[in-house]
Coordinates of N, CA, C and O in Angstrom, one line a residue:
P677 N -86.9 17.9 43.1 CA -85.5 17.6 42.7 C -85.2 18.1 41.3 O -84.1 18.6 41.1
N678 N -86.1 17.9 40.4 CA -85.8 18.3 39.0 C -85.7 19.8 38.9 O -84.9 20.3 38.1
I679 N -86.4 20.5 39.7 CA -86.3 22.0 39.7 C -84.9 22.4 40.1 O -84.3 23.3 39.6
L680 N -84.4 21.8 41.2 CA -83.0 22.0 41.6 C -82.0 21.7 40.5 O -81.1 22.5 40.3
T681 N -82.2 20.6 39.9 CA -81.3 20.2 38.8 C -81.3 21.3 37.6 O -80.3 21.7 37.1
L682 N -82.5 21.7 37.3 CA -82.7 22.7 36.2 C -82.1 24.0 36.7 O -81.5 24.7 35.8
F683 N -82.2 24.3 37.9 CA -81.6 25.6 38.5 C -80.1 25.5 38.3 O -79.4 26.5 38.0
R684 N -79.5 24.3 38.6 CA -78.1 24.1 38.5 C -77.6 24.4 37.0 O -76.6 25.0 36.8
I685 N -78.4 23.9 36.1 CA -78.1 24.1 34.7 C -78.2 25.6 34.3 O -77.4 26.2 33.6
F686 N -79.2 26.3 34.9 CA -79.4 27.7 34.7 C -78.2 28.5 35.2 O -77.9 29.6 34.6
L687 N -77.6 28.1 36.2 CA -76.5 28.8 36.8 C -75.2 28.7 36.0 O -74.3 29.6 36.1
I688 N -75.1 27.8 35.1 CA -73.9 27.6 34.3 C -73.5 28.8 33.4 O -72.4 29.3 33.5
P689 N -74.4 29.3 32.6 CA -74.1 30.5 31.8 C -73.8 31.7 32.6 O -73.0 32.6 32.3
L690 N -74.4 31.8 33.8 CA -74.2 32.9 34.7 C -72.7 32.9 35.2 O -72.0 33.9 35.2
I691 N -72.3 31.7 35.6 CA -70.9 31.6 36.1 C -69.9 31.9 35.0 O -69.0 32.6 35.2
V692 N -70.2 31.3 33.8 CA -69.3 31.5 32.7 C -69.2 32.9 32.3 O -68.1 33.5 32.1
T693 N -70.3 33.6 32.3 CA -70.3 35.1 32.0 C -69.6 35.9 33.0 O -68.8 36.7 32.6
I694 N -69.8 35.6 34.3 CA -69.1 36.3 35.3 C -67.6 36.1 35.2 O -66.8 37.0 35.3
L695 N -67.1 34.9 34.9 CA -65.7 34.6 34.8 C -65.2 35.3 33.5 O -64.1 35.9 33.6
Y696 N -65.9 35.3 32.5 CA -65.5 35.9 31.2 C -65.3 37.4 31.4 O -64.4 38.0 30.9
L697 N -66.3 38.1 32.0 CA -66.3 39.5 32.2 C -65.1 40.0 33.1 O -64.6 41.1 33.0
D698 N -64.7 39.1 34.1 CA -63.6 39.4 34.9 C -63.6 40.8 35.5 O -62.7 41.6 35.3
F699 N -64.6 41.1 36.3 CA -64.6 42.3 37.1 C -64.1 42.1 38.5 O -63.7 41.0 38.8
S700 N -64.1 43.1 39.3 CA -63.3 43.1 40.6 C -63.8 41.9 41.5 O -62.9 41.4 42.2
I701 N -65.0 41.6 41.5 CA -65.5 40.5 42.4 C -65.9 39.2 41.7 O -66.6 38.4 42.2
S702 N -65.4 39.1 40.4 CA -65.7 37.9 39.6 C -65.4 36.6 40.3 O -66.2 35.7 40.3
N703 N -64.2 36.5 40.9 CA -63.8 35.3 41.6 C -64.7 34.9 42.7 O -65.2 33.8 42.8
W704 N -65.0 35.9 43.6 CA -65.9 35.6 44.7 C -67.3 35.2 44.2 O -67.9 34.3 44.8
L705 N -67.8 36.0 43.3 CA -69.2 35.8 42.8 C -69.3 34.4 42.1 O -70.2 33.7 42.3
S706 N -68.3 34.1 41.2 CA -68.4 32.8 40.5 C -68.2 31.7 41.5 O -68.9 30.7 41.4
F707 N -67.4 31.9 42.5 CA -67.2 30.8 43.6 C -68.5 30.6 44.3 O -68.9 29.5 44.5
A708 N -69.1 31.7 44.7 CA -70.4 31.6 45.5 C -71.5 30.9 44.7 O -72.2 30.1 45.2
I709 N -71.6 31.3 43.4 CA -72.6 30.7 42.6 C -72.3 29.2 42.3 O -73.2 28.4 42.3
F710 N -71.0 28.9 42.1 CA -70.6 27.6 41.8 C -70.9 26.7 43.1 O -71.4 25.6 42.9
I711 N -70.6 27.2 44.2 CA -70.9 26.4 45.5 C -72.4 26.2 45.6 O -72.9 25.1 46.0
S712 N -73.2 27.2 45.2 CA -74.7 27.1 45.2 C -75.1 25.9 44.3 O -75.9 25.1 44.6
A713 N -74.5 25.9 43.1 CA -74.8 24.9 42.1 C -74.4 23.5 42.7 O -75.1 22.5 42.5
A714 N -73.2 23.4 43.3 CA -72.7 22.2 43.8 C -73.7 21.7 45.0 O -74.0 20.5 45.1
I715 N -74.2 22.6 45.8 CA -75.1 22.2 46.8 C -76.4 21.7 46.3 O -76.9 20.7 46.8
T716 N -76.8 22.2 45.2 CA -78.1 21.7 44.5 C -77.9 20.3 44.1 O -78.9 19.5 44.0
D717 N -76.7 19.9 43.7 CA -76.4 18.5 43.3 C -76.7 17.6 44.5 O -77.3 16.5 44.3
F718 N -76.2 18.0 45.6 CA -76.5 17.2 46.8 C -78.0 17.2 47.2 O -78.6 16.2 47.4
L719 N -78.6 18.4 47.2 CA -80.0 18.5 47.6 C -80.9 17.8 46.7 O -81.9 17.3 47.2
D720 N -80.7 17.9 45.4 CA -81.7 17.2 44.5 C -81.7 15.7 44.7 O -82.7 15.1 44.7
G721 N -80.5 15.1 44.9 CA -80.5 13.7 45.2 C -81.1 13.3 46.5 O -81.8 12.3 46.6
W722 N -80.7 14.1 47.5 CA -81.3 13.8 48.8 C -82.8 14.0 48.8 O -83.5 13.1 49.4
T723 N -83.3 15.0 48.2 CA -84.7 15.3 48.2 C -85.4 14.1 47.4 O -86.5 13.6 47.9
A724 N -84.9 13.7 46.3 CA -85.5 12.7 45.5 C -85.6 11.4 46.3 O -86.6 10.7 46.3
R725 N -84.5 11.0 47.0 CA -84.5 9.8 47.8 C -85.4 9.9 49.1 O -86.2 9.0 49.4
R726 N -85.3 11.0 49.7 CA -86.0 11.2 51.0 C -87.5 11.2 50.8 O -88.2 10.6 51.6
F727 N -87.9 11.9 49.8 CA -89.4 12.0 49.6 C -89.9 11.1 48.4 O -91.0 11.3 47.9
K728 N -89.0 10.2 48.0 CA -89.4 9.2 47.0 C -89.9 9.9 45.7 O -91.0 9.6 45.2
L729 N -89.1 10.9 45.3 CA -89.5 11.7 44.1 C -88.6 11.4 42.9 O -88.4 12.3 42.1
T730 N -88.1 10.2 42.8 CA -87.2 9.9 41.7 C -88.0 9.7 40.4 O -89.2 9.3 40.5
S731 N -87.4 10.1 39.3 CA -88.1 9.9 38.0 C -87.0 9.6 37.0 O -85.8 9.8 37.2
N732 N -87.5 9.1 35.9 CA -86.6 8.8 34.8 C -85.9 10.1 34.3 O -84.8 10.1 33.9
F733 N -86.7 11.1 34.2 CA -86.2 12.4 33.8 C -85.1 12.9 34.7 O -84.1 13.4 34.3
G734 N -85.3 12.8 36.0 CA -84.3 13.2 37.0 C -83.0 12.3 36.9 O -81.9 12.8 37.0
K735 N -83.2 11.0 36.7 CA -82.1 10.1 36.5 C -81.2 10.5 35.3 O -80.0 10.3 35.3
F736 N -81.9 11.0 34.3 CA -81.2 11.4 33.1 C -80.6 12.8 33.3 O -79.4 13.0 32.9
L737 N -81.3 13.7 33.9 CA -80.9 15.1 33.9 C -79.8 15.4 35.0 O -78.9 16.2 34.7
D738 N -79.9 14.7 36.1 CA -78.9 15.0 37.2 C -77.5 14.8 36.7 O -76.6 15.7 36.9
P739 N -77.1 13.6 36.2 CA -75.7 13.5 35.8 C -75.4 14.4 34.6 O -74.2 14.8 34.5
L740 N -76.3 14.7 33.8 CA -76.1 15.6 32.7 C -75.8 17.0 33.2 O -74.9 17.7 32.7
A741 N -76.5 17.4 34.2 CA -76.3 18.7 34.8 C -74.9 18.8 35.4 O -74.2 19.8 35.2
D742 N -74.5 17.8 36.0 CA -73.1 17.7 36.6 C -72.1 17.8 35.5 O -71.1 18.6 35.6
K743 N -72.3 17.1 34.4 CA -71.3 17.1 33.3 C -71.3 18.5 32.7 O -70.2 19.0 32.4
L744 N -72.4 19.1 32.5 CA -72.4 20.4 31.9 C -71.8 21.5 32.8 O -71.0 22.3 32.3
L745 N -72.0 21.4 34.1 CA -71.4 22.3 35.0 C -69.9 22.1 35.0 O -69.1 23.1 34.9
V746 N -69.4 20.9 35.2 CA -68.0 20.7 35.4 C -67.3 21.0 34.1 O -66.2 21.7 34.1
T747 N -67.8 20.5 33.0 CA -67.0 20.8 31.7 C -67.0 22.2 31.3 O -66.0 22.7 30.9
S748 N -68.1 22.9 31.5 CA -68.1 24.4 31.2 C -67.1 25.2 32.1 O -66.3 26.0 31.5
I749 N -67.1 24.9 33.3 CA -66.2 25.6 34.2 C -64.7 25.2 34.0 O -63.8 26.1 34.0
L750 N -64.5 23.9 33.7 CA -63.1 23.5 33.5 C -62.6 24.2 32.2 O -61.4 24.7 32.1
V751 N -63.4 24.3 31.2 CA -63.0 25.0 29.9 C -62.7 26.5 30.2 O -61.7 27.0 29.8
M752 N -63.5 27.1 31.0 CA -63.3 28.5 31.4 C -62.0 28.6 32.2 O -61.2 29.6 32.0
L753 N -61.7 27.7 33.1 CA -60.5 27.8 33.9 C -59.2 27.6 33.0 O -58.2 28.2 33.3
I754 N -59.3 26.8 32.0 CA -58.2 26.7 31.0 C -58.1 28.1 30.3 O -57.0 28.6 30.1
Y755 N -59.2 28.6 29.8 CA -59.2 29.9 29.1 C -58.6 31.0 30.0 O -57.9 31.8 29.5
L756 N -58.9 31.0 31.3 CA -58.4 32.0 32.2 C -56.9 31.7 32.7 O -56.4 32.4 33.6
N757 N -56.3 30.6 32.2 CA -55.0 30.2 32.6 C -54.9 29.8 34.0 O -53.8 29.8 34.6
K758 N -55.9 29.4 34.6 CA -55.9 28.8 36.0 C -55.5 27.3 35.9 O -55.1 26.8 36.9
I759 N -55.7 26.7 34.8 CA -55.3 25.4 34.5 C -54.3 25.5 33.4 O -54.7 25.9 32.3
Q760 N -53.1 25.0 33.6 CA -52.0 25.2 32.6 C -51.2 23.9 32.5 O -51.3 23.0 33.4
K761 N -50.4 23.9 31.5 CA -49.3 22.8 31.3 C -49.9 21.4 31.3 O -50.9 21.1 30.7
I762 N -49.3 20.6 32.1 CA -49.7 19.2 32.2 C -51.2 19.0 32.7 O -51.9 18.1 32.4
F763 N -51.6 20.0 33.5 CA -53.0 19.9 34.0 C -54.1 20.1 32.9 O -55.2 19.8 33.2
I764 N -53.7 20.7 31.8 CA -54.6 20.7 30.7 C -54.9 19.3 30.2 O -56.1 18.9 29.9
F765 N -53.9 18.4 30.2 CA -54.1 17.0 29.8 C -54.9 16.3 30.9 O -55.7 15.4 30.6
V766 N -54.7 16.6 32.2 CA -55.5 16.0 33.2 C -57.0 16.4 33.0 O -57.8 15.6 33.2
T767 N -57.2 17.7 32.7 CA -58.6 18.1 32.4 C -59.1 17.4 31.2 O -60.3 17.0 31.2
L768 N -58.3 17.2 30.2 CA -58.8 16.5 29.0 C -59.2 15.1 29.3 O -60.2 14.6 28.8
I769 N -58.5 14.4 30.2 CA -59.0 13.1 30.6 C -60.4 13.1 31.2 O -61.2 12.3 30.9
I770 N -60.6 14.1 32.1 CA -61.9 14.3 32.7 C -63.0 14.6 31.6 O -64.1 13.9 31.6
L771 N -62.7 15.5 30.7 CA -63.7 15.8 29.6 C -63.9 14.7 28.7 O -65.1 14.4 28.4
L772 N -62.9 13.9 28.3 CA -63.1 12.8 27.5 C -63.9 11.7 28.2 O -64.8 11.0 27.6
R773 N -63.7 11.5 29.4 CA -64.4 10.5 30.2 C -65.9 10.9 30.2 O -66.8 10.0 30.1
E774 N -66.2 12.1 30.4 CA -67.6 12.6 30.5 C -68.3 12.3 29.2 O -69.4 11.8 29.2
I775 N -67.6 12.6 28.1 CA -68.2 12.3 26.7 C -68.4 10.8 26.5 O -69.4 10.3 26.1
L776 N -67.4 10.0 26.9 CA -67.4 8.6 26.7 C -68.6 8.0 27.5 O -69.4 7.2 27.0
I777 N -68.7 8.3 28.8 CA -69.8 7.8 29.6 C -71.1 8.2 29.2 O -72.1 7.5 29.2
S778 N -71.2 9.5 28.7 CA -72.5 9.9 28.1 C -72.9 9.1 26.9 O -74.1 8.7 26.8
G779 N -72.0 8.9 26.1 CA -72.2 8.0 24.9 C -72.6 6.6 25.3 O -73.5 6.0 24.7
L780 N -71.9 6.1 26.3 CA -72.2 4.7 26.7 C -73.6 4.7 27.3 O -74.4 3.7 27.0
R781 N -74.0 5.7 28.1 CA -75.4 5.7 28.6 C -76.4 5.8 27.5 O -77.4 5.1 27.5
E782 N -76.1 6.6 26.5 CA -77.0 6.7 25.4 C -77.1 5.4 24.6 O -78.2 4.9 24.3
F783 N -76.0 4.7 24.4 CA -76.0 3.4 23.7 C -76.8 2.4 24.5 O -77.7 1.7 24.0
L784 N -76.6 2.3 25.8 CA -77.3 1.4 26.7 C -78.8 1.7 26.7 O -79.6 0.8 26.7
S785 N -79.1 3.0 26.7 CA -80.5 3.4 26.7 C -81.2 2.9 25.4 O -82.4 2.5 25.5
S786 N -80.5 2.9 24.3 CA -81.1 2.4 23.1 C -81.4 0.9 23.2 O -82.2 0.3 22.4
L787 N -80.8 0.2 24.1 CA -81.0 -1.2 24.3 C -81.9 -1.5 25.5 O -82.1 -2.6 26.0
N788 N -82.5 -0.4 26.0 CA -83.4 -0.4 27.2 C -82.6 -0.9 28.5 O -83.2 -1.5 29.3
K789 N -81.3 -0.6 28.5 CA -80.5 -0.9 29.7 C -80.1 0.4 30.4 O -80.0 1.4 29.8
K790 N -79.9 0.3 31.7 CA -79.5 1.5 32.4 C -78.1 1.3 33.0 O -77.6 0.3 33.2
L791 N -77.5 2.5 33.2 CA -76.1 2.5 33.7 C -76.2 3.5 34.9 O -76.0 4.7 34.8
P792 N -76.6 2.9 36.1 CA -76.7 3.8 37.3 C -75.4 4.4 37.7 O -74.3 3.9 37.5
V793 N -75.5 5.6 38.3 CA -74.4 6.3 38.8 C -73.7 5.5 39.9 O -74.4 5.1 40.9
S794 N -72.4 5.3 39.8 CA -71.7 4.5 40.9 C -71.3 5.4 42.0 O -71.2 6.6 41.8
N795 N -71.0 4.8 43.1 CA -70.4 5.6 44.3 C -69.1 6.2 43.9 O -68.8 7.3 44.3
L796 N -68.3 5.5 43.1 CA -67.0 6.0 42.7 C -67.2 7.2 41.8 O -66.4 8.2 42.0
A797 N -68.2 7.2 41.0 CA -68.5 8.4 40.1 C -68.9 9.6 41.0 O -68.6 10.7 40.7
K798 N -69.6 9.3 42.1 CA -70.1 10.4 43.0 C -68.8 11.0 43.7 O -68.8 12.2 43.8
W799 N -67.9 10.1 44.0 CA -66.6 10.7 44.6 C -65.9 11.5 43.6 O -65.3 12.5 43.9
K800 N -65.8 11.0 42.4 CA -65.2 11.8 41.3 C -65.8 13.2 41.2 O -65.1 14.2 41.1
T801 N -67.1 13.2 41.2 CA -67.8 14.5 41.1 C -67.5 15.4 42.3 O -67.3 16.6 42.1
T802 N -67.4 14.8 43.4 CA -67.1 15.6 44.6 C -65.7 16.2 44.5 O -65.5 17.4 44.8
F803 N -64.7 15.4 44.1 CA -63.4 15.9 43.9 C -63.3 17.0 42.8 O -62.6 17.9 42.9
Q804 N -64.1 16.8 41.8 CA -64.2 17.8 40.7 C -64.7 19.1 41.3 O -64.2 20.2 41.0
F805 N -65.8 19.0 42.0 CA -66.4 20.2 42.6 C -65.4 20.9 43.6 O -65.3 22.1 43.6
L806 N -64.8 20.1 44.4 CA -63.8 20.7 45.3 C -62.6 21.4 44.6 O -62.2 22.5 44.9
S807 N -62.1 20.7 43.6 CA -61.0 21.2 42.8 C -61.4 22.6 42.1 O -60.7 23.5 42.2
I808 N -62.6 22.6 41.5 CA -63.0 23.8 40.8 C -63.2 24.9 41.9 O -62.9 26.1 41.6
S809 N -63.7 24.6 43.0 CA -63.9 25.6 44.1 C -62.6 26.3 44.4 O -62.5 27.5 44.5
F810 N -61.5 25.5 44.7 CA -60.2 26.0 45.0 C -59.7 26.8 43.8 O -59.1 27.9 44.0
L811 N -59.8 26.4 42.6 CA -59.3 27.1 41.4 C -60.1 28.4 41.2 O -59.5 29.4 40.8
L812 N -61.4 28.4 41.5 CA -62.1 29.7 41.3 C -61.7 30.7 42.4 O -61.7 31.9 42.0
I813 N -61.5 30.3 43.6 CA -61.2 31.3 44.6 C -59.8 31.7 44.7 O -59.4 32.6 45.4
D814 N -58.9 30.9 44.0 CA -57.5 31.2 44.1 C -57.1 32.6 43.9 O -56.4 33.2 44.7
N815 N -57.5 33.3 42.9 CA -57.2 34.7 42.6 C -57.7 35.7 43.6 O -57.2 36.7 43.9
A816 N -58.9 35.3 44.2 CA -59.5 36.2 45.2 C -58.7 36.3 46.5 O -58.6 37.3 47.1
I817 N -58.1 35.2 46.9 CA -57.4 35.1 48.1 C -55.9 35.4 47.9 O -55.2 35.7 48.8
K818 N -55.5 35.2 46.7 CA -54.0 35.5 46.3 C -53.1 34.6 47.1 O -52.0 35.0 47.5
E819 N -53.4 33.4 47.3 CA -52.5 32.4 47.9 C -52.2 31.3 46.9 O -53.1 30.7 46.3
F820 N -50.9 31.1 46.7 CA -50.5 30.1 45.7 C -50.9 28.7 46.0 O -51.3 27.9 45.1
F821 N -51.0 28.4 47.3 CA -51.3 27.0 47.6 C -52.7 26.6 47.3 O -53.0 25.4 47.1
L822 N -53.6 27.5 47.2 CA -55.0 27.2 46.8 C -55.0 26.6 45.4 O -55.8 25.7 45.1
N823 N -54.3 27.2 44.5 CA -54.2 26.7 43.1 C -53.6 25.3 43.2 O -54.1 24.4 42.5
Q824 N -52.6 25.1 43.9 CA -51.9 23.8 44.0 C -52.9 22.7 44.6 O -53.0 21.6 44.1
I825 N -53.7 23.1 45.6 CA -54.7 22.2 46.2 C -55.7 21.9 45.1 O -56.1 20.7 44.9
G826 N -56.2 22.9 44.4 CA -57.1 22.7 43.3 C -56.6 21.7 42.2 O -57.4 20.9 41.8
L827 N -55.4 21.9 41.8 CA -54.8 21.1 40.8 C -54.6 19.7 41.3 O -54.7 18.7 40.5
T828 N -54.2 19.5 42.5 CA -54.0 18.2 43.1 C -55.4 17.5 43.2 O -55.5 16.3 42.8
L829 N -56.4 18.2 43.6 CA -57.8 17.6 43.6 C -58.2 17.2 42.2 O -58.9 16.2 42.0
L830 N -57.9 18.1 41.3 CA -58.2 17.8 39.9 C -57.6 16.5 39.4 O -58.2 15.7 38.7
S831 N -56.3 16.3 39.8 CA -55.6 15.1 39.4 C -56.3 13.9 40.0 O -56.4 12.8 39.4
I832 N -56.7 14.0 41.3 CA -57.4 12.9 41.9 C -58.7 12.6 41.2 O -59.1 11.4 41.0
A833 N -59.4 13.6 40.8 CA -60.7 13.5 40.1 C -60.4 12.8 38.8 O -61.2 11.9 38.4
A834 N -59.3 13.1 38.1 CA -59.0 12.5 36.8 C -58.7 11.0 37.0 O -59.2 10.2 36.2
L835 N -58.0 10.7 38.1 CA -57.7 9.3 38.4 C -59.1 8.5 38.6 O -59.3 7.4 38.1
L836 N -59.9 9.1 39.4 CA -61.2 8.5 39.7 C -62.1 8.4 38.4 O -62.8 7.5 38.3
A837 N -61.9 9.4 37.6 CA -62.6 9.4 36.3 C -62.2 8.2 35.4 O -63.1 7.5 34.9
V838 N -60.9 7.9 35.4 CA -60.4 6.8 34.6 C -60.9 5.4 35.2 O -61.4 4.5 34.5
I839 N -60.8 5.3 36.6 CA -61.2 4.1 37.2 C -62.7 3.9 37.1 O -63.1 2.7 36.8
S840 N -63.5 4.9 37.3 CA -64.9 4.7 37.1 C -65.3 4.4 35.7 O -66.2 3.6 35.5
A841 N -64.7 5.0 34.7 CA -64.9 4.7 33.3 C -64.6 3.3 33.0 O -65.4 2.6 32.4
Y842 N -63.5 2.8 33.6 CA -63.2 1.4 33.4 C -64.3 0.5 33.9 O -64.7 -0.5 33.3
H843 N -64.8 0.8 35.1 CA -65.8 0.0 35.7 C -67.1 0.0 34.9 O -67.8 -1.0 34.8
Y844 N -67.5 1.2 34.4 CA -68.7 1.4 33.6 C -68.5 0.5 32.3 O -69.5 -0.2 32.0
I845 N -67.4 0.6 31.7 CA -67.2 -0.1 30.4 C -67.2 -1.6 30.7 O -67.8 -2.4 30.0
K846 N -66.5 -2.0 31.8 CA -66.5 -3.4 32.1 C -67.9 -4.0 32.4 O -68.2 -5.1 31.9
S847 N -68.7 -3.2 33.1 CA -70.0 -3.7 33.5 C -70.9 -3.7 32.3 O -71.9 -4.4 32.2
S848 N -70.6 -2.9 31.2 CA -71.4 -2.8 30.0 C -70.8 -3.7 28.9 O -71.4 -3.7 27.8
F849 N -69.7 -4.3 29.1 CA -69.0 -5.0 28.0 C -69.9 -6.0 27.3 O -69.8 -6.2 26.1
I850 N -70.7 -6.7 28.0 CA -71.6 -7.7 27.4 C -72.5 -7.1 26.3 O -72.7 -7.8 25.3
Y851 N -72.9 -5.9 26.6 CA -73.8 -5.2 25.5 C -72.9 -4.6 24.4 O -73.4 -4.6 23.3
L852 N -71.7 -4.2 24.7 CA -70.8 -3.6 23.7 C -70.4 -4.7 22.8 O -70.2 -4.4 21.6
R853 N -70.2 -5.9 23.3 CA -69.7 -7.0 22.4 C -70.7 -7.4 21.4 O -70.4 -7.9 20.3
Q854 N -72.0 -7.2 21.7 CA -73.1 -7.6 20.8 C -73.1 -6.7 19.6 O -73.5 -6.9 18.6

């Protein structure tokens, strides 16, 4: 499972470079690589649970890999003007939530407490992956509605980000008050 997670992290600079270079098949190639990375997110968790290969390193690395993947690609989508206007603020909500929860996890770790990934956060990640997929493929297919679907899914992901952040903070509040 950790090899799959590390592979997902390895794919990030590849996707960013392909998007930045913007050659004729950049959209399709970045989409295909991103889907591969998203599939590894499912596979590493499934493999770890199925074969009882969970580890503290994996519990740390998997959510970090997701955050690195999502934030890197969202920043690139803003750079490429695929995310514009009010949706930049929607994206900012997601990015700020990722930083907040990473900080919260680090703080709790210093107290030897854990903040396990919630099902709501898994749904948030799923909506982020779906959103990014639609936004990446939008220019390749040249259909306006794909961008709209992507931005709508991004908005749902932002809403789930806020709700899940609230739940994480609420469940950790006893340690934060100390």
